[in-house]
Short mmCIF file of N, CA and C in Angstrom, two decimals:
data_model
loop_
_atom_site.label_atom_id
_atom_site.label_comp_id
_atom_site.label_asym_id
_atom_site.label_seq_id
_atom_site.Cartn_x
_atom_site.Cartn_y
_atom_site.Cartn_z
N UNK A 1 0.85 -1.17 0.00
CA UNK A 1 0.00 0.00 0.00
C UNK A 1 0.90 1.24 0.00
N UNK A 2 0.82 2.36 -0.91
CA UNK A 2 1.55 3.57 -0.78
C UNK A 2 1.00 4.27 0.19
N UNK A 3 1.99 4.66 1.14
CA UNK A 3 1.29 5.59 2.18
C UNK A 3 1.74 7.16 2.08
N UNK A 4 2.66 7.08 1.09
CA UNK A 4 3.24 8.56 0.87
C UNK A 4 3.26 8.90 -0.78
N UNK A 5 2.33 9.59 -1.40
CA UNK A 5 2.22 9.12 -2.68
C UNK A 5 2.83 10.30 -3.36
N UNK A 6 3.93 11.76 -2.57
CA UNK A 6 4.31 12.61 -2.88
C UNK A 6 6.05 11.85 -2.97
N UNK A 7 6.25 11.31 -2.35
CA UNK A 7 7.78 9.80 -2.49
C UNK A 7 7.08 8.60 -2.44
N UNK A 8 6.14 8.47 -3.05
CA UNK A 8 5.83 7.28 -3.52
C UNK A 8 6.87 5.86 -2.56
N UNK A 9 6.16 6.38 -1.20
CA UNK A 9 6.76 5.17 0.04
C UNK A 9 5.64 4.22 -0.34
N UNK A 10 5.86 2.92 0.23
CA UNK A 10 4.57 1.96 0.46
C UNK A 10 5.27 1.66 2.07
N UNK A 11 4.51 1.32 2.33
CA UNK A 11 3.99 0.72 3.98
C UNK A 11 4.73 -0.20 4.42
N UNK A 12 5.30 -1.00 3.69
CA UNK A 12 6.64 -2.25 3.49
C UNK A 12 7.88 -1.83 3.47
N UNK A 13 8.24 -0.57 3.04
CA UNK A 13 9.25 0.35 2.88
C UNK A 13 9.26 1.21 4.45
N UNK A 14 8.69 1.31 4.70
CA UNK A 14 8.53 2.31 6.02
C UNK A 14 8.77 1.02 7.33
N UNK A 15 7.87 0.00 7.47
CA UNK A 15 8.09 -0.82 8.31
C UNK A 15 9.83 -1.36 7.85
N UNK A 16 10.07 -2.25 7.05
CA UNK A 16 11.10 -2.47 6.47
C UNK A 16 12.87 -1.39 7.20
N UNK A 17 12.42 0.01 6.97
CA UNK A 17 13.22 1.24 7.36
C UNK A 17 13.26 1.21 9.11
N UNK A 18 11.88 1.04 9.79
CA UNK A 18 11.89 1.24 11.02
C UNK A 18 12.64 -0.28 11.87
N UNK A 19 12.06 -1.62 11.51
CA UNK A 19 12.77 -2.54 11.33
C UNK A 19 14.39 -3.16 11.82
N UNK A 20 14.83 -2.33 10.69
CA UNK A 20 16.36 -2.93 10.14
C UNK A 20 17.35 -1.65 10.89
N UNK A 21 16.52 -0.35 11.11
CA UNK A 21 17.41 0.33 11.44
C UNK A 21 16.24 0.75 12.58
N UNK A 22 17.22 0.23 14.35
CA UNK A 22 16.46 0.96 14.88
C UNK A 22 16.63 2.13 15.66
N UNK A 23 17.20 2.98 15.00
CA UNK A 23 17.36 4.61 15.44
C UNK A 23 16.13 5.28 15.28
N UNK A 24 15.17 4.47 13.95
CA UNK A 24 14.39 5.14 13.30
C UNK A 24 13.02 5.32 14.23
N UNK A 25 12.77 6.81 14.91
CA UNK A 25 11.64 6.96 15.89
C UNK A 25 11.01 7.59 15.31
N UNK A 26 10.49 8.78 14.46
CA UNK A 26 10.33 9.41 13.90
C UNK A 26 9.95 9.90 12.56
N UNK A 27 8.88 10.69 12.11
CA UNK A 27 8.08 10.33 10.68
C UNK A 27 9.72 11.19 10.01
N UNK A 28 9.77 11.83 10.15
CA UNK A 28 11.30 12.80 9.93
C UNK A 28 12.59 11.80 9.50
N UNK A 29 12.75 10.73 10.85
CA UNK A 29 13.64 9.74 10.34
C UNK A 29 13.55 8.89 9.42
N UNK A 30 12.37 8.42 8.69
CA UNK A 30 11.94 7.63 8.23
C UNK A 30 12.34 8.22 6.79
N UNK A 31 12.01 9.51 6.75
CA UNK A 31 11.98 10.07 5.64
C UNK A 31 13.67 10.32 5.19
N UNK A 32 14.47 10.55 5.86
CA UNK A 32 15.80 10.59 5.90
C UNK A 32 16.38 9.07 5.63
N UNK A 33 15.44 7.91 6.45
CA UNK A 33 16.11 6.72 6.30
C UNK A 33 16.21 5.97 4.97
N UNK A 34 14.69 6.51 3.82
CA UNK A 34 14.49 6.20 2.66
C UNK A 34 15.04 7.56 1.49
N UNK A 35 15.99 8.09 1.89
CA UNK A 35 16.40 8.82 0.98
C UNK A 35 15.56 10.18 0.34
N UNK A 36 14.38 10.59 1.46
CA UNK A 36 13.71 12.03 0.85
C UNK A 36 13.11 12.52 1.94
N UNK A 37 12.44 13.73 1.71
CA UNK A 37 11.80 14.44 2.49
C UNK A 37 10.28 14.68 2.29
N UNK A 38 9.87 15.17 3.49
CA UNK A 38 8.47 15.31 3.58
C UNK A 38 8.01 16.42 2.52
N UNK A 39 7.01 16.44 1.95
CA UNK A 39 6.70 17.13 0.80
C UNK A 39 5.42 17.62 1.43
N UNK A 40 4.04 17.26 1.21
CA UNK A 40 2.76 17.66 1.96
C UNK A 40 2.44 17.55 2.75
N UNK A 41 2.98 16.57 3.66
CA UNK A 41 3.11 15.97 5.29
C UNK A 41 1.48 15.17 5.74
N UNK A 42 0.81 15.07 4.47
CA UNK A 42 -0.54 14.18 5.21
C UNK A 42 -0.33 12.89 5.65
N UNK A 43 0.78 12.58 4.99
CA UNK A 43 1.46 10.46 5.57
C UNK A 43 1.96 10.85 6.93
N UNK A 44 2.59 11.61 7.17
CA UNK A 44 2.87 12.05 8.31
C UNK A 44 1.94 11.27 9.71
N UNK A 45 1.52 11.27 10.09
CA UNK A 45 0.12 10.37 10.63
C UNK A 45 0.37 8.86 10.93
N UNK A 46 -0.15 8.40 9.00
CA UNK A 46 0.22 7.14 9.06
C UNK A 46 1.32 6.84 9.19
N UNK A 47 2.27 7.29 9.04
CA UNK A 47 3.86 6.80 9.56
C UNK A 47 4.10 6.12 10.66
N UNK A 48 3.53 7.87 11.72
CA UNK A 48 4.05 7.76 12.99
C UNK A 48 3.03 6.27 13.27
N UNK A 49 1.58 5.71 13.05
CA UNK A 49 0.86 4.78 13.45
C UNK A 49 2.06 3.65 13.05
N UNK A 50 2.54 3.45 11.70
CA UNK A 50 3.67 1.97 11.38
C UNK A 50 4.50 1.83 12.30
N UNK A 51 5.15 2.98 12.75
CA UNK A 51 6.67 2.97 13.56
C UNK A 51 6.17 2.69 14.99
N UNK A 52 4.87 2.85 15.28
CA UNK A 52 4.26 2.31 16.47
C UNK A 52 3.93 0.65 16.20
N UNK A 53 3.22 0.28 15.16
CA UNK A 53 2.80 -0.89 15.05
C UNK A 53 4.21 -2.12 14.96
N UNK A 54 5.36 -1.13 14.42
CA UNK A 54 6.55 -1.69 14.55
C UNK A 54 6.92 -2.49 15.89
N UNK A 55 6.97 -1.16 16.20
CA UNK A 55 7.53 -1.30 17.70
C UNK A 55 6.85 -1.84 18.96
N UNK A 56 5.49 -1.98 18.57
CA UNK A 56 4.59 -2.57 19.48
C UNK A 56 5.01 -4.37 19.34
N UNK A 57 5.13 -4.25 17.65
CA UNK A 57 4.97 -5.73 17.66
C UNK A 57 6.35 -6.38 18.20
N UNK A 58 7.33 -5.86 18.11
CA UNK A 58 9.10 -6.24 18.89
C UNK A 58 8.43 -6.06 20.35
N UNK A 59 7.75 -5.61 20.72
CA UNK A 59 7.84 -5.31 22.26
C UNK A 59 6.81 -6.75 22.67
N UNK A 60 7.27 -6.72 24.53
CA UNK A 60 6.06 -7.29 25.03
C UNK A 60 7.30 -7.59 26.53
N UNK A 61 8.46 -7.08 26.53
CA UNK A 61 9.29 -7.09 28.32
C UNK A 61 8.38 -6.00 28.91
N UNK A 62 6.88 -5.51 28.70
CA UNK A 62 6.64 -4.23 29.51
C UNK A 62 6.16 -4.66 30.46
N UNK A 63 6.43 -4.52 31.72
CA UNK A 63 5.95 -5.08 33.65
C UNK A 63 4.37 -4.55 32.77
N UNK A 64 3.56 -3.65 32.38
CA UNK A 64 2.49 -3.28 32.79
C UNK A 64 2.10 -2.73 30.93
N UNK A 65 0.82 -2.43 30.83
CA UNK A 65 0.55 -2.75 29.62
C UNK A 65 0.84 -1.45 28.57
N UNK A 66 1.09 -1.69 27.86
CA UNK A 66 1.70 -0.48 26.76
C UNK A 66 0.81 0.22 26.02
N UNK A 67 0.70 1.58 26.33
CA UNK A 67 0.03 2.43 25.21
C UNK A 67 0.27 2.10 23.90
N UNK A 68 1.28 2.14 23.72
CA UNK A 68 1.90 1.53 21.96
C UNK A 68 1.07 0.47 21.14
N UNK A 69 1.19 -0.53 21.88
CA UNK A 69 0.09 -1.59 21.43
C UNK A 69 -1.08 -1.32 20.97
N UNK A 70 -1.74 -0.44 21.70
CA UNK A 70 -3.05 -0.39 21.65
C UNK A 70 -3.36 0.36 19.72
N UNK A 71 -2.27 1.05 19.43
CA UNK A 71 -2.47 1.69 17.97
C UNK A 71 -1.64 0.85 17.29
N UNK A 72 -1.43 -0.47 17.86
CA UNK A 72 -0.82 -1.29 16.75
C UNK A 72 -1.86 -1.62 15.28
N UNK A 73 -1.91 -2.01 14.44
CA UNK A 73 -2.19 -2.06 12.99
C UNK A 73 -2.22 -3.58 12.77
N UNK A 74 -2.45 -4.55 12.47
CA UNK A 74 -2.40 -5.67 11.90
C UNK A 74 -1.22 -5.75 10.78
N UNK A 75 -0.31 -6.42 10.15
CA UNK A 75 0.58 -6.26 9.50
C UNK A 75 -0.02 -6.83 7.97
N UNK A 76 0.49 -6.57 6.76
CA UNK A 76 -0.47 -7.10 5.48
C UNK A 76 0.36 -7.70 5.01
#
C-alpha cells in the first residue's frame, strides 16, 4: 500500500526502514532513512501509526501494559 504518494513510500518500505534500522523513531527519520523528504506531510500520521505498530509488535518485556500496542495495525 503507498502511504506517501508525494515519495511514492509503500507501507513495506517504512516498516522495512523502522525494522532494520532501529534509530528510526520518527516520521522525519523515516523520511531521511528512505532517501527524501516530507513534501505535503498528510502520511505524516500514518507513519508515525507503522513505527508504532513496529515497535509494538518487537515489544512485550513491559511489567504493565503499553500504550503503543493499543495503535498497533495488523501487518499485510
Amino acid at each position: 500500500m503507498i502511504v506517501c504518494s508525494c515519495n511514492v513510500l509503500s507501507d513495506r518500505q517504512i516498516r522495512n526502514a523502522v525494522t532494520e534500522t532501529q534509530a528510526v523513531r520518527t516520521a522525519g527519520q523515516v523520511y531521511r532513512c528512505l532517501g527524501c523528504s516530507a513534501q505535503c506531510g498528510r502520511c505524516a500520521r500514518t507513519i508515525r501509526k507503522l513505527i508504532d505498530d513496529v515497535n509494538a509488535s518487537a515489544c512485550g518485556g513491559c511489567a504493565r501494559e503499553c500504550p503503543v500496542s493499543a495503535h498497533a495495525m495488523p501487518a499485510e
